Tab-separated table of C-alpha atoms and ligand atoms in Angstrom:
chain	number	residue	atom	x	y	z
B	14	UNK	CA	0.000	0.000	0.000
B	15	UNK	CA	1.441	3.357	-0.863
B	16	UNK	CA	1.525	6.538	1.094
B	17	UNK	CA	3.667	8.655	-0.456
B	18	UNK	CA	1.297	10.202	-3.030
B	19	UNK	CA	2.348	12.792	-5.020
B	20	UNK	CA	-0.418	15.912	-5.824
B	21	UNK	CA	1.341	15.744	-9.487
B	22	UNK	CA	0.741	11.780	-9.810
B	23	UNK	CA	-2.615	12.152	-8.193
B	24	UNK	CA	-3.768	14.879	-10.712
B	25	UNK	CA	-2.227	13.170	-13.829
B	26	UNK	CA	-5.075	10.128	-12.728
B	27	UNK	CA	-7.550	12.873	-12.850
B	28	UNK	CA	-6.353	13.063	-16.085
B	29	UNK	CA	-6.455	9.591	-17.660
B	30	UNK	CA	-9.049	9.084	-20.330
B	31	UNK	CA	-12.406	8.428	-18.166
B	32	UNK	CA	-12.533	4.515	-19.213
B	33	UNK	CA	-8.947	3.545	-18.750
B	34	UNK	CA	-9.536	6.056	-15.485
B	35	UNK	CA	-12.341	3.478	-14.380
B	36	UNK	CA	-10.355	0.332	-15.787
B	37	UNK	CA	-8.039	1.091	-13.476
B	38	UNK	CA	-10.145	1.939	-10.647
B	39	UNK	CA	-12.149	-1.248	-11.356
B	40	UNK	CA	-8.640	-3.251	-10.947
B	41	UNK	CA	-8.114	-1.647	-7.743
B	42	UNK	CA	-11.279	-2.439	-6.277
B	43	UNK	CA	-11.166	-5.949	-7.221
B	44	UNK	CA	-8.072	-6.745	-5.648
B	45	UNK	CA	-9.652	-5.871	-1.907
B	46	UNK	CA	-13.244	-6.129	-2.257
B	47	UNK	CA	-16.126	-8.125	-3.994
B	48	UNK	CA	-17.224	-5.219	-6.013
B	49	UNK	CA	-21.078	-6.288	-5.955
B	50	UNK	CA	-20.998	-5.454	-2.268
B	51	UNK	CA	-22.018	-2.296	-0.355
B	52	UNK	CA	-21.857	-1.236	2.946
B	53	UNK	CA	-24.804	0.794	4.330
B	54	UNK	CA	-24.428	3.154	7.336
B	55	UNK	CA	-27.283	5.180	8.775
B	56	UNK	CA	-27.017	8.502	9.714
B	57	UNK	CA	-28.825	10.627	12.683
B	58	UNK	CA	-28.249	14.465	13.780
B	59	UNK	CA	-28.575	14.327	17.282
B	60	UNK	CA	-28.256	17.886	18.087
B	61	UNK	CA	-29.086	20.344	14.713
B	62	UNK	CA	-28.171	23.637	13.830
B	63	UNK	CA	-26.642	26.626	15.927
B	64	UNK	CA	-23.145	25.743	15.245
B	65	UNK	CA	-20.516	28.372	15.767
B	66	UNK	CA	-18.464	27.481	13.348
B	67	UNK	CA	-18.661	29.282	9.708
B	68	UNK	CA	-18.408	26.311	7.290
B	69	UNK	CA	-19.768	27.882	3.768
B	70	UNK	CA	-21.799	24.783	2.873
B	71	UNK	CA	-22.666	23.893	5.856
B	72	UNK	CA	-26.704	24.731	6.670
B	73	UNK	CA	-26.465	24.110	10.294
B	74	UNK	CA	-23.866	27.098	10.995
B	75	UNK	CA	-25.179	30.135	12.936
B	76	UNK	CA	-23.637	32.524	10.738
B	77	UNK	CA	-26.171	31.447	7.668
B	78	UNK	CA	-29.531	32.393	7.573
B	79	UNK	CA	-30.713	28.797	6.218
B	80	UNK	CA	-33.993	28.927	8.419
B	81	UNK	CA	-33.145	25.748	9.979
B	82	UNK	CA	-34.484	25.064	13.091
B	83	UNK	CA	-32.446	23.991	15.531
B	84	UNK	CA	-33.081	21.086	18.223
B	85	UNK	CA	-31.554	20.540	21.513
B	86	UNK	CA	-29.539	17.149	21.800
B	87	UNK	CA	-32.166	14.302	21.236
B	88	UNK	CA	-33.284	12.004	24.286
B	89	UNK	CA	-31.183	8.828	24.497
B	90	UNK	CA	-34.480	7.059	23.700
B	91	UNK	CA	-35.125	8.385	20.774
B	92	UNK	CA	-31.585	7.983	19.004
B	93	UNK	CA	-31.505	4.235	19.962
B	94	UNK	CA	-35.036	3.814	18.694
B	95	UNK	CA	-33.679	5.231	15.400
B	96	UNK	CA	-31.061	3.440	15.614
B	97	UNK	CA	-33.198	-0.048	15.937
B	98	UNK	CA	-35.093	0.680	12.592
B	99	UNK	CA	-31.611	1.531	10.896
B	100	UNK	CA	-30.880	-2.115	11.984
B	101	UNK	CA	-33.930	-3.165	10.951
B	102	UNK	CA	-33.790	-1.289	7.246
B	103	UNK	CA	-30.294	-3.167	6.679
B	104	UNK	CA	-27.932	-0.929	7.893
B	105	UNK	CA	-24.605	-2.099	9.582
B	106	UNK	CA	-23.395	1.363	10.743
B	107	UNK	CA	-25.454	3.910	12.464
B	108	UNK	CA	-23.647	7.417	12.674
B	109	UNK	CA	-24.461	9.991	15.366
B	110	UNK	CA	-23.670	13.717	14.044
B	111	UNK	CA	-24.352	16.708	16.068
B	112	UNK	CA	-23.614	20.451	15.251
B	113	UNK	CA	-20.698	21.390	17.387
B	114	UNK	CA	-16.845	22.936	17.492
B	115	UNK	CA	-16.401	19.967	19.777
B	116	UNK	CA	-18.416	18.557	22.427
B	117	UNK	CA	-18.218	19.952	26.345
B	118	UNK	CA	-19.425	18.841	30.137
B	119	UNK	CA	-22.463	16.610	30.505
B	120	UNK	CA	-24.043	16.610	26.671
B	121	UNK	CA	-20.569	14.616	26.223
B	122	UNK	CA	-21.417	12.258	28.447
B	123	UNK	CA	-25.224	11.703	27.240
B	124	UNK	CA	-23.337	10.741	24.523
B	125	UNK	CA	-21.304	8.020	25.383
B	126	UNK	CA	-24.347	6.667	26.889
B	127	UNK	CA	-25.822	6.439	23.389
B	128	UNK	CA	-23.026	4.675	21.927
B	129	UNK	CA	-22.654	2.290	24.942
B	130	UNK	CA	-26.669	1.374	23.784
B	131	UNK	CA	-26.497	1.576	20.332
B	132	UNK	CA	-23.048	-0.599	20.251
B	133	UNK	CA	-24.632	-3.293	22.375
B	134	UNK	CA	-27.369	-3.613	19.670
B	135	UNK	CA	-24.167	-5.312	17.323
B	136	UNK	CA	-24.456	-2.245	15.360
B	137	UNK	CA	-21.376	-0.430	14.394
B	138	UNK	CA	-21.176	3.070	15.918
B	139	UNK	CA	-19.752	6.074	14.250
B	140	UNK	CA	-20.213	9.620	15.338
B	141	UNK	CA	-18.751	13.188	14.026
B	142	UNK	CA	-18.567	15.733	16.858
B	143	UNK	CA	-16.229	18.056	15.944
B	144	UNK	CA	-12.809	18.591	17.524
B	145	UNK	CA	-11.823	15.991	20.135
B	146	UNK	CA	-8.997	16.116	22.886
B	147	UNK	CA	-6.943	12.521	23.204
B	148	UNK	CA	-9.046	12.540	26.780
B	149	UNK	CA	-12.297	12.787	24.594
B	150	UNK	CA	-11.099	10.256	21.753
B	151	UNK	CA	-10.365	7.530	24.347
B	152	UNK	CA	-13.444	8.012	26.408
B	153	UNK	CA	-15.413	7.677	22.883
B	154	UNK	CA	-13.162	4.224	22.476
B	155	UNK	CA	-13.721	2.880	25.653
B	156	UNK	CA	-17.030	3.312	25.255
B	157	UNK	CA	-17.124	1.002	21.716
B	158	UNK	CA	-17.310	3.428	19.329
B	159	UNK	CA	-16.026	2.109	15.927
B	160	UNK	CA	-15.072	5.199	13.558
B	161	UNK	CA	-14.962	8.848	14.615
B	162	UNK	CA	-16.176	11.019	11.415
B	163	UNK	CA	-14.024	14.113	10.790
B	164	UNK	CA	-13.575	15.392	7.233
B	165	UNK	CA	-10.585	16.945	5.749
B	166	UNK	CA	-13.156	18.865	3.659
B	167	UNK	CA	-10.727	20.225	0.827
B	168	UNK	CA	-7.353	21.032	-0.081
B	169	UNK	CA	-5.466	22.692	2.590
B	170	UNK	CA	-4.642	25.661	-0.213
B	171	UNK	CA	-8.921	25.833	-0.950
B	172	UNK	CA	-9.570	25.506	2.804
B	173	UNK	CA	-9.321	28.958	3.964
B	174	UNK	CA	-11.970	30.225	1.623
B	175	UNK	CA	-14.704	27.859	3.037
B	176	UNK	CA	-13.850	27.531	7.126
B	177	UNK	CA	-12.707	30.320	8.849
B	178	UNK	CA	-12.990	29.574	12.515
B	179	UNK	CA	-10.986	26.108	12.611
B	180	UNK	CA	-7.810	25.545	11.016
B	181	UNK	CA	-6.569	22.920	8.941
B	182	UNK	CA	-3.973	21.793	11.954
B	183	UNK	CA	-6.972	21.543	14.098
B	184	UNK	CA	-8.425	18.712	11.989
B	185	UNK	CA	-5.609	16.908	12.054
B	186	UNK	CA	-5.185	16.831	15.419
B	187	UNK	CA	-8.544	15.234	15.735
B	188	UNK	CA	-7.507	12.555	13.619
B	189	UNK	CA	-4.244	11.999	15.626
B	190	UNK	CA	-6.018	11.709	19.004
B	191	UNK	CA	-8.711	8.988	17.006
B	192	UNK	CA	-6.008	7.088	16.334
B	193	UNK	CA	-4.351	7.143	18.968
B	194	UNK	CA	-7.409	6.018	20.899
B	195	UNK	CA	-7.242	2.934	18.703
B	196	UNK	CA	-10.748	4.257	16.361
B	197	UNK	CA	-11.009	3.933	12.412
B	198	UNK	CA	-11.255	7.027	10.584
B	199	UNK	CA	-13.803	8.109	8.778
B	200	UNK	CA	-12.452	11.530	6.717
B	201	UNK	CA	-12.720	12.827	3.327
B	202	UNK	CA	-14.125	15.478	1.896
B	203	UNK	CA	-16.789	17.407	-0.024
B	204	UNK	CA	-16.080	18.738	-4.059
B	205	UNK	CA	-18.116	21.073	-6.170
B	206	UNK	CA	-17.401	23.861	-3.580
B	207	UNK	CA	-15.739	26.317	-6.692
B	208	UNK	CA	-12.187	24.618	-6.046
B	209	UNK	CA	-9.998	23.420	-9.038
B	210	UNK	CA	-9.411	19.744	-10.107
B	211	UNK	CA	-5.902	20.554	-8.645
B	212	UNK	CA	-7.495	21.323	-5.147
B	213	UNK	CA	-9.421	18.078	-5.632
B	214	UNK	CA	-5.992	15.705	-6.308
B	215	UNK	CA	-4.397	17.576	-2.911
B	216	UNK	CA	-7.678	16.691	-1.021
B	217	UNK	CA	-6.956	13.268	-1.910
B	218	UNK	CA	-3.381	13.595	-1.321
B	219	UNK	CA	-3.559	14.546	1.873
B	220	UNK	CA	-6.100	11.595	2.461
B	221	UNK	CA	-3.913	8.917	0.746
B	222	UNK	CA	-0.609	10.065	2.755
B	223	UNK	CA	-2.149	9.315	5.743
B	224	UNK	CA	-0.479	5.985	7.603
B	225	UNK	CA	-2.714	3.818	7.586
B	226	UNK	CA	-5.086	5.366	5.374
B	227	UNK	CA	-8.671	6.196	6.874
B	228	UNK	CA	-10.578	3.262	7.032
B	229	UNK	CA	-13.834	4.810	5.007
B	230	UNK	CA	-13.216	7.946	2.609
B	231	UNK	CA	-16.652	9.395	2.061
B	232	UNK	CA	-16.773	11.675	-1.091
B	233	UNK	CA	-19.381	14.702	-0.709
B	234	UNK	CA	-20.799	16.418	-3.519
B	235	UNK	CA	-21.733	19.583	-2.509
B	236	UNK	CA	-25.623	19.800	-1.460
B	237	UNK	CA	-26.398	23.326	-2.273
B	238	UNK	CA	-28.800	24.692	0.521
B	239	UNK	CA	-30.440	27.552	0.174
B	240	UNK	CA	-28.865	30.709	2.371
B	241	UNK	CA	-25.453	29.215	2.832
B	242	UNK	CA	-22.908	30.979	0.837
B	243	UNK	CA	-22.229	28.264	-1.642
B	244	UNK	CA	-25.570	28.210	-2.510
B	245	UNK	CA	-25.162	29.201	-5.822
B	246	UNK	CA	-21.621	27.710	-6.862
B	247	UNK	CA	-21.385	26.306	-10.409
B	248	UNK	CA	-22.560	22.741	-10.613
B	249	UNK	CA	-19.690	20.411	-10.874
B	250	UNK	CA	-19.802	18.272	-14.312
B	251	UNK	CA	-20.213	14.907	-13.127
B	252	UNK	CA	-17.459	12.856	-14.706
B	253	UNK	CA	-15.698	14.839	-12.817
B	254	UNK	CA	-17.225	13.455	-9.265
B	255	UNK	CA	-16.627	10.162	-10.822
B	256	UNK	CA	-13.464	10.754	-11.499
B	257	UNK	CA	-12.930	11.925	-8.060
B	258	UNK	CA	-14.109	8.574	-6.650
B	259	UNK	CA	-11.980	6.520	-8.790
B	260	UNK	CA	-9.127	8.825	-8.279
B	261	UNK	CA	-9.790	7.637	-4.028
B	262	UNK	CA	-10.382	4.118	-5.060
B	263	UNK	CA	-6.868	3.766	-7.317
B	264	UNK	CA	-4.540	5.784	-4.369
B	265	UNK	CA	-6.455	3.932	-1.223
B	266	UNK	CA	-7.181	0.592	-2.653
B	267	UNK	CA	-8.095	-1.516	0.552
B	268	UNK	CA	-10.781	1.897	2.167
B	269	UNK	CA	-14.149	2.093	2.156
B	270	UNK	CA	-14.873	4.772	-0.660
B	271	UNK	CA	-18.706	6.519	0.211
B	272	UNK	CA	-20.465	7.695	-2.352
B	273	UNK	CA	-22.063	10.229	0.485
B	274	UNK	CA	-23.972	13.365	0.125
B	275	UNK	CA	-25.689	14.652	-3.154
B	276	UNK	CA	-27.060	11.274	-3.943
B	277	UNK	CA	-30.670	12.194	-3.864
B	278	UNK	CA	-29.347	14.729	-6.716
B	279	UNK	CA	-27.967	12.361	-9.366
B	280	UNK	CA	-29.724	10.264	-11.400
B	281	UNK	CA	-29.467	6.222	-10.928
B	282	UNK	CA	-27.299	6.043	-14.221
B	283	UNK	CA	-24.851	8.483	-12.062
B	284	UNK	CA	-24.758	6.295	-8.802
B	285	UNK	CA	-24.097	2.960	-10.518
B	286	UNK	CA	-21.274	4.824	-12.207
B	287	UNK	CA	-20.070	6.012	-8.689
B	288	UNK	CA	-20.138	2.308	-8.164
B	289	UNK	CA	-18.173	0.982	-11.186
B	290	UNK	CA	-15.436	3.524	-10.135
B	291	UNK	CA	-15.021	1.861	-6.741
B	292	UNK	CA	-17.589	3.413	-3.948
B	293	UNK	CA	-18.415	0.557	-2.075
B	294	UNK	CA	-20.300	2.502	0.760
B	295	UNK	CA	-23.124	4.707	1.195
B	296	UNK	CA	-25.378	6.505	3.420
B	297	UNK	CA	-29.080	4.591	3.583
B	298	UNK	CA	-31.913	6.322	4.815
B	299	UNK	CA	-34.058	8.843	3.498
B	300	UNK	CA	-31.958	11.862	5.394
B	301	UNK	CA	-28.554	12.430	6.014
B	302	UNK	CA	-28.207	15.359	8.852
B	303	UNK	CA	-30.676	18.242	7.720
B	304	UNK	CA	-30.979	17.335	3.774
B	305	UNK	CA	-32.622	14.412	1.844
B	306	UNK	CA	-31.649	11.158	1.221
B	307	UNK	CA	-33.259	8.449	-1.265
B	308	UNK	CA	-35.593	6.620	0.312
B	309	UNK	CA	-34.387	3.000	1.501
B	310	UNK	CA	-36.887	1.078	-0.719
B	311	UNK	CA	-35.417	2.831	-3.964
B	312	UNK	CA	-32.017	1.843	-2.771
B	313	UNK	CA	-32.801	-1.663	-2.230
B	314	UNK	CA	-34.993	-1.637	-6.082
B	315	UNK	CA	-31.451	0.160	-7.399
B	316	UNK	CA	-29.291	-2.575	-5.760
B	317	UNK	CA	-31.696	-5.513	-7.320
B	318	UNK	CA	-31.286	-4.086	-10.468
B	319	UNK	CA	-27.777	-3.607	-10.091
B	320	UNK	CA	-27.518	-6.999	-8.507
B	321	UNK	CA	-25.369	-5.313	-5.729
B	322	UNK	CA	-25.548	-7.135	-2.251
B	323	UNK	CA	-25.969	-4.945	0.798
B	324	UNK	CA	-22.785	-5.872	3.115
B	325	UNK	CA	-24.326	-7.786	5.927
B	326	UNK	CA	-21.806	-7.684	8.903
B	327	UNK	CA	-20.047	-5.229	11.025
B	328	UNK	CA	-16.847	-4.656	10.068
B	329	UNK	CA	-15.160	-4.897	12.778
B	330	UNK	CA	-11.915	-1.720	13.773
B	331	UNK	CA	-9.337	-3.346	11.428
B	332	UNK	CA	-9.097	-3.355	7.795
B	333	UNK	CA	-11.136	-6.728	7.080
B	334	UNK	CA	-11.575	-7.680	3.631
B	335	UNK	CA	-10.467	-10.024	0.993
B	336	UNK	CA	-6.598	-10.116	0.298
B	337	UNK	CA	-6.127	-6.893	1.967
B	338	UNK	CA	-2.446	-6.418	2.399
B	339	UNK	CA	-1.108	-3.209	3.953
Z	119	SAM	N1	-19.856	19.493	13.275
Z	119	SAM	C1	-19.046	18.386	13.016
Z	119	SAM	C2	-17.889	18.711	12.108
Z	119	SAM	O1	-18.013	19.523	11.202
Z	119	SAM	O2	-16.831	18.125	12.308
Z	119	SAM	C3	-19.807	17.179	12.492
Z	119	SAM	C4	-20.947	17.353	11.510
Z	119	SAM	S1	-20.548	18.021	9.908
Z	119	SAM	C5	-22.145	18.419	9.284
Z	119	SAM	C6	-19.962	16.630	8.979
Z	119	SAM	C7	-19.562	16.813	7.544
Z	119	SAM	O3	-20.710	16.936	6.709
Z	119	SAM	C8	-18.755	18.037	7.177
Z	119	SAM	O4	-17.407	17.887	7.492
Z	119	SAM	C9	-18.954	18.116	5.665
Z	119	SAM	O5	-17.944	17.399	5.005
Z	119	SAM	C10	-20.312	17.432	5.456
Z	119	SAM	N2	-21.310	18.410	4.966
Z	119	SAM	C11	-21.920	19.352	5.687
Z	119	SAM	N3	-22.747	20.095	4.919
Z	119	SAM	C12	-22.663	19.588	3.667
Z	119	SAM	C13	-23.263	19.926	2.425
Z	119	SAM	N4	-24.104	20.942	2.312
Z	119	SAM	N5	-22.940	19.200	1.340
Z	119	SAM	C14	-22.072	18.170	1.441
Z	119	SAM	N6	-21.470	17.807	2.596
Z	119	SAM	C15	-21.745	18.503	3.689
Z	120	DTB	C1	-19.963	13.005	5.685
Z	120	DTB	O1	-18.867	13.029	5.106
Z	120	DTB	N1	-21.120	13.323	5.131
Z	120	DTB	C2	-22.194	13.234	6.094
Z	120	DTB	C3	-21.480	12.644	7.333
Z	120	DTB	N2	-20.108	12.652	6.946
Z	120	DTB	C4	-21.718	13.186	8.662
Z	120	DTB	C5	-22.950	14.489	6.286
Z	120	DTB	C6	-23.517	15.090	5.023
Z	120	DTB	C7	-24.324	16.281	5.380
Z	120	DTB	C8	-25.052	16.877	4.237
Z	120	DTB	C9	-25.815	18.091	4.618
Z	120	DTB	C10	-26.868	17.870	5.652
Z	120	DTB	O2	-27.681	16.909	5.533
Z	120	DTB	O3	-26.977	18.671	6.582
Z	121	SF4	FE1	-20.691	23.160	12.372
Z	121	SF4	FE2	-19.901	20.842	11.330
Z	121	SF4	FE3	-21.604	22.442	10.008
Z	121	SF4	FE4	-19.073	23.195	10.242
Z	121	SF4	S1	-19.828	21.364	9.178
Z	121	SF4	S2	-20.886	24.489	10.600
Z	121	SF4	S3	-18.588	22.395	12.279
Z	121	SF4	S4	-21.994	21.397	11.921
């Protein structure tokens, strides 16, 4: 497994002709995965909106006037009963987001209680809180959570025109304290934002340099909600997202590539591409955190006629599929 990506070599995949691009990608995913499988994870906003922190895209920010309402952390109750008919729907994964810089005092300990629950369900538990301290990473371990979500977002050169209050360093640390605490990672990024294919081939730069790379890479395309700042930016061509997916497949062969937000905006015909390029992961349910989702029954009717196979069991904190070598 390589590490020591270049931006130039990543680019110059970007810049393959699309089906030797794929061909390649295909290759890649074959070698570590049955490619008719998918992994479904769940997702839940536990506490929405208010966040302090100025994200552009992000409709859940305080400094955009999305209209979004916002809700106090959700009872314990609640999440785990959501988190039963996530199980129940097919899901392996159930992800616990909530809208913070990072999370503080007793909220933080509400939810450790919820992954305590939802991991003795035999669920996988991920959750994206923001920041974490090493303290905070290992009390989230110790308390069985599987992956800690925290993207990279973009290229650190594009990053400073979308996030302003949290620096680049700062996500990074996150990840170091995850893995420190012995967590996967969950971290990639989001594309359509306005940046350059050049940004894009550094986002997945600094992705594929990581040692060991993160254990799921979900791609974002940009959901474009009305009264956040990228509301308006230029629609991405979409070869280009595929190309983007393929581009994560090729440089971290044995990850979990997500084909994650913007799915309820692309057409079937655009998914299964997604899928031919090497995403072997998405989010199932009909929302993500504040936006839409495709419903679960038109996943399932898309997988039949796909004939892809929903990946049935947990995967457990190592890297765990076929001929995986590292
Ligand atoms: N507040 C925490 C944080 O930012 O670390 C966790 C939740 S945050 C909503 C999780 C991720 O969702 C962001 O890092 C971003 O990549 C993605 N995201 C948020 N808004 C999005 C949008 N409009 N389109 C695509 N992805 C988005
Ligand atoms: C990730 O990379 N994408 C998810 C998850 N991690 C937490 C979130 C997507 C959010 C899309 C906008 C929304 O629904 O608020
Ligand atoms: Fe807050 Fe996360 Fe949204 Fe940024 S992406 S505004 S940190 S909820």
């Amino acid at each position: 497994m390589r590490h020591d990506w270049t931006v130039d070599e990543i680019e110059k995949l970007f810049e393959l002709p699309f089906n030797d691009l794929l061909f390649k990608a295909q290759q890649c995913h074959r070698a570590h995965f049955d490619a008719n499988t998918v992994q479904l994870s769940t997702l839940l906003s536990i506490k929405t909106g208010g966040c302090p922190e100025d994200c552009k895209y992000c409709p859940q920010s305080v400094h955009h006037g999305t209209g979004l309402e916002r809700e106090l952390l959700m009872k314990k109750e609640e999440v785990v009963a959501a988190a039963r008919r996530a199980r129940e729907k097919g899901a392996t994964r159930f992800c616990i987001g909530a809208a913070w810089r990072e999370p503080k005092g007793r909220a933080f300990e509400l939810v450790l209680d919820m992954v305590r629950e939802i991991k003795a369900m035999g669920l996988e538990v991920c959750a994206t809180l923001g920041m974490l301290d090493a303290d905070q990473a290992q009390r989230l371990k110790e308390a069985g959570l599987d992956y800690y979500n925290h993207n990279l977002d973009t290229d650190p050169e594009f990053y400073g025109e979308i996030i302003t209050t949290r620096t680049y360093e700062d996500r990074l640390n996150t990840l170091r304290h995850v893995r420190d605490a012995g967590m996967s990672i969950c971290c990639g990024g989001i594309v359509g934002m306005g940046e350059s294919r050049r940004h894009r081939a550094g986002l997945i730069a600094q992705l594929a340099r990581m040692q060991p790379h993160p254990e799921s890479v979900p791609i974002n395309m940009l959901v474009k909600v009305p009264g956040t700042p990228l509301a308006a930016a230029d629609e991405l061509d979409a070869f280009e997202f595929v190309r983007t997916i393929a581009v994560a497949r090729i440089t971290m062969p044995a990850s979990w590539v997500r084909l994650s937000a913007g799915r309820e905006q692309m057409s079937e015909e655009l998914q299964a591409l997604c899928f031919l390029a090497g995403a072997n992961s998405i989010f199932y349910g009909e929302k993500l955190l504040t936006t839409g989702n495709p419903e679960a029954d038109r996943d399932r009717r898309l997988f039949e006629r796909l004939g892809l196979q929903p990946y049935r069991e947990p995967t457990p904190s190592s890297r765990r599929m076929v001929n995986a070598v590292d």
